[in-house]
Structures are given as C-alpha cells and as structure tokens.
Amino acid sequence: MRRLFSRERMWRRQRDVQRRYDVVIIGAGIHGLAIAYYLCKRGVRSVAVLDRSYLGSGNSGRNTAILRSNYRTPEGIPFYNESIKMWETLAGELEYNLLFSQQGHITVAHSDTTLSGLQVRADANQVLGVNTRLVDPSEIKKMVPAIYIGKAARYPIIGGLYHPPGGNIRHDAVVWGYARAADRMGASIHTHTEVIGITRRNGSVTGVRTVAGDILAGAVVNATSGWCTTIAQMAGVPLPVTSFPLQACVTEPLKPFLNKVIVSANLHVYVNQSGRGELVLGSEIDPYSSYSQRSTLPTLEMIAGHTLELFPSLRDVSIMRQWAGVCDMTPDYSPILGEASQLKGFFLDVGWGTYGFKAGPVAGARIAELIHTGKIPELIRPFLPSRFADRRLVGEKAAAAVST
Ligand code: PYC
C-alpha cells in the first residue's frame, strides 16, 4: 500500500563529525542553515553546521516571526527589502510550506512625535521603492476592525505606518526547510556538538575544537545569537555587543480575526495572529543585560495590559506560553556581517539584536557569496565589522518593532 506520509528523515542523522570541511558554521539557526544552503547552491558542499543544542533552539525558535522592510536608513531599507523579496519565493524554492503570509504590517502612533518619526520612515521607504505610507485611524479601523481607536483609550491612536509587504511566517518551518534543502545538497548538520575553541595560526583560522573532537576548516562562521561574543572571544575577536533578553508569549488559538501585524511604538507591544490561530505577542528588550531565556510576570502583565488597550475584546483570552530569547545588541542597532579584521577566514553573521530572523535569507545569501567569491557584496558593506573602528555607524532607529 502506498504510504500517505513519507517516513523519510528531513535531514540525515549525522553520526561522526568529519575531521575536515571547507566551511564550518557555528549555529544551526536560520542564519547558519541559510549560509549552508546558499553555499551548497554555489557548489561549496564540504560544509558542516554545528550547534550545541537542537536545530533552531536559539532565537530562530524564540522570535515572533514578523517580516518587514520598513526601516529608516538608506543602508537598512534595501538590505531588509532584499530579504522580503527572497521570502516571497522561499517556500517554492525550498518546496516546503512556510505558512508565509504577506498580510501587511501597521505601526500605530499615539503621539505627535511618534507620528512624525513614522512620516520620516514612510518618506525614506518611498524614495527607495518600498511600499510604506501613513494612514489615519479610520483607515486602520477599516483594516483591523477589532482595534480600539476611540478617545477613551489612555493613549488614543492618532495614525499609523502601513507597510503592505510585511507579514509573518512559521519560524520553525523556515529552519526545517533550510536544513532539509542544505542536507539534500550535501551539507552535514551536527546538533548537540558544542564548539569549545577556535584554532588559528599566523592570523588565519584553522578550524574549531568541539566536544566531538577537533575539525580543520578553511573558513569558520560565527552565526550564533545570544552567545555571539562567547564564540568570538574564542577566536580572539572582541565584539561591541551587549546581550539582553526579549520576552514574548502566545495565546490559545482563536478563530482568524486579525490579518495585519500590529505594532505600537509607544506601548512597546506587537501582536499578530499566526497561521495556527494563536496570537503572538511581544515586548521590547528587558531593561537589564542577561542571558536568561526565562519569562517574568511583570513583562507578561505589561504585554497583556498594553495588548488590551489595543484590543479590549481579548480580555478573556488565555496565555498559553511565555519565553525569552537573548538579543545581541550593537551600538547602532545593526548587524555585524563580514570577515573579522583580526582573523582571516573567521566570518561574522552576528549582532542581530531584535531584527535577525527577518534577515535570514539575505544575510545567508550574502555571507555565502562573500565566502565563495572573496568579494564583499554591496548590500552588506555598511555592516562590516570594521565600521566601529572606522566610526561609520549606521544608526538604524527603526530596528526594533517598537521603535519609531
Ligand atoms: O523588528 O519587527 C521587528 C521585531 C518584531 C519583534 C522583534 N523585532
């Protein structure tokens, strides 16, 4: 009898780690797996992806899966916009249902100052060809009937930034889709294989030390999040990164009623309904540096209270789960992408703060291009590690969901 469901494994169970690969990637989240996938597509197939835990166990499984490119800087807008274009075709390319929904993204404003910040973003987006515009409260209400726009709110909504290409996706599926595709092209994925050292000689990387033995490599990529400084320190590469938790939670599943991602810049909360019906709610980063992946009651109260100011009809809905991811914040709210100036062959795809998931495709493709060709792709040039020493910071003020 023909089986309705394939029992084929999504990716091969790797037993022994080889002693040599052309490229070793540390971190089996969206960034590490995307780099492996795009390297394989370019014909570089001696690639290992290592992770100390299970696939997508870091921020790839902890983010709120919001996609958008409505940034503020001339460096950030084209970069994230390229990612949006890649998201649009990714499910077909990976032959995997990613529950991609380009439903639109609205950042609501409750103050004049916020609204003028959003106007700057709308203008910058339009100049660079990104579909973003200001909308008034009645237009918001038409698109999102459940939102409260009345004057009785503590902070009434006075307008918003509407970004039709934004949306959401199933983050686990993205990780699995990239892993399966990279594995099929020959990449080796080794979970539960912690890196404990980086080996180097005469200013060049030579490989990694792991709990499963030493591995030689021509190139090593740090594609970790939360612990990017720990890995970089092993290579003698200091990073200007401080890590903070960011908490999120999910409600019980509801009938579909919200088909826009809603962000309040002033209330520091964002809400979207996943393809599975759950509301995914998130907050800004915690106000203290920590590596905790645990959740706290004050943050839950804050998220719930502010969500109810936007959607009072949700008052009887239960929260099912709450968690935190660890965000590696840089001084200019922009990632660090490229080869480390201190160590040849050691590549960085780190410093992703609160904005890493949505950039997985573009960062993966461009870092793979850099490793393969040795040439710096223009889209990542503004984010090179050398910008801190060169004092050329980017200053992406629209990096967080909740920024203006
Ligand atoms: O940048 O859209 C965003 C975002 C959402 C949650 C955290 N960051």
mmCIF file of N, CA and C and ligand atoms in Angstrom, residues 64 66 68 71 105 246 270 354-355 358 398-401, ligand 1:
data_model
loop_
_atom_site.group_PDB
_atom_site.id
_atom_site.type_symbol
_atom_site.label_atom_id
_atom_site.label_comp_id
_atom_site.label_asym_id
_atom_site.label_seq_id
_atom_site.Cartn_x
_atom_site.Cartn_y
_atom_site.Cartn_z
ATOM 1 N N THR A 64 9.239 36.324 17.105
ATOM 2 C CA THR A 64 7.805 36.403 16.846
ATOM 3 C C THR A 64 7.479 36.350 15.349
ATOM 4 N N ILE A 66 7.986 38.006 12.649
ATOM 5 C CA ILE A 66 7.458 39.155 11.907
ATOM 6 C C ILE A 66 8.432 39.517 10.785
ATOM 7 N N ARG A 68 9.325 42.341 7.703
ATOM 8 C CA ARG A 68 9.064 43.710 7.245
ATOM 9 C C ARG A 68 10.353 44.303 6.698
ATOM 10 N N TYR A 71 12.304 49.995 7.296
ATOM 11 C CA TYR A 71 13.362 50.560 8.148
ATOM 12 C C TYR A 71 13.526 52.049 7.859
ATOM 13 N N HIS A 105 1.593 45.156 7.594
ATOM 14 C CA HIS A 105 2.159 45.468 8.910
ATOM 15 C C HIS A 105 1.801 46.916 9.221
ATOM 16 N N LEU A 246 14.639 39.254 25.444
ATOM 17 C CA LEU A 246 13.405 39.833 24.918
ATOM 18 C C LEU A 246 12.319 38.784 25.119
ATOM 19 N N TYR A 270 3.680 44.269 20.333
ATOM 20 C CA TYR A 270 3.277 43.909 18.972
ATOM 21 C C TYR A 270 2.473 42.630 19.028
ATOM 22 N N THR A 354 17.226 42.629 17.847
ATOM 23 C CA THR A 354 15.829 42.165 17.797
ATOM 24 C C THR A 354 15.343 42.042 16.351
ATOM 25 N N TYR A 355 16.275 41.951 15.397
ATOM 26 C CA TYR A 355 15.868 42.069 13.989
ATOM 27 C C TYR A 355 16.463 40.979 13.105
ATOM 28 N N LYS A 358 14.076 38.050 10.340
ATOM 29 C CA LYS A 358 13.585 38.504 9.042
ATOM 30 C C LYS A 358 14.708 38.644 8.013
ATOM 31 N N ALA A 398 14.905 52.419 13.332
ATOM 32 C CA ALA A 398 13.678 51.632 13.170
ATOM 33 C C ALA A 398 13.975 50.143 13.296
ATOM 34 N N ALA A 399 15.034 49.821 14.054
ATOM 35 C CA ALA A 399 15.454 48.416 14.144
ATOM 36 C C ALA A 399 14.488 47.577 14.954
ATOM 37 N N ALA A 400 13.959 48.128 16.034
ATOM 38 C CA ALA A 400 13.061 47.334 16.866
ATOM 39 C C ALA A 400 11.645 47.493 16.337
ATOM 40 N N ALA A 401 10.837 46.450 16.575
ATOM 41 C CA ALA A 401 9.437 46.534 16.154
ATOM 42 C C ALA A 401 8.814 47.772 16.748
HETATM 43 O O1 PYC B 1 11.805 44.214 14.112
HETATM 44 O O2 PYC B 1 9.786 43.703 13.524
HETATM 45 C C1 PYC B 1 10.736 43.638 14.311
HETATM 46 C C2 PYC B 1 10.588 42.846 15.536
HETATM 47 C C3 PYC B 1 9.489 42.184 15.950
HETATM 48 C C4 PYC B 1 9.806 41.622 17.153
HETATM 49 C C5 PYC B 1 11.075 41.952 17.467
HETATM 50 N N1 PYC B 1 11.550 42.709 16.461
#
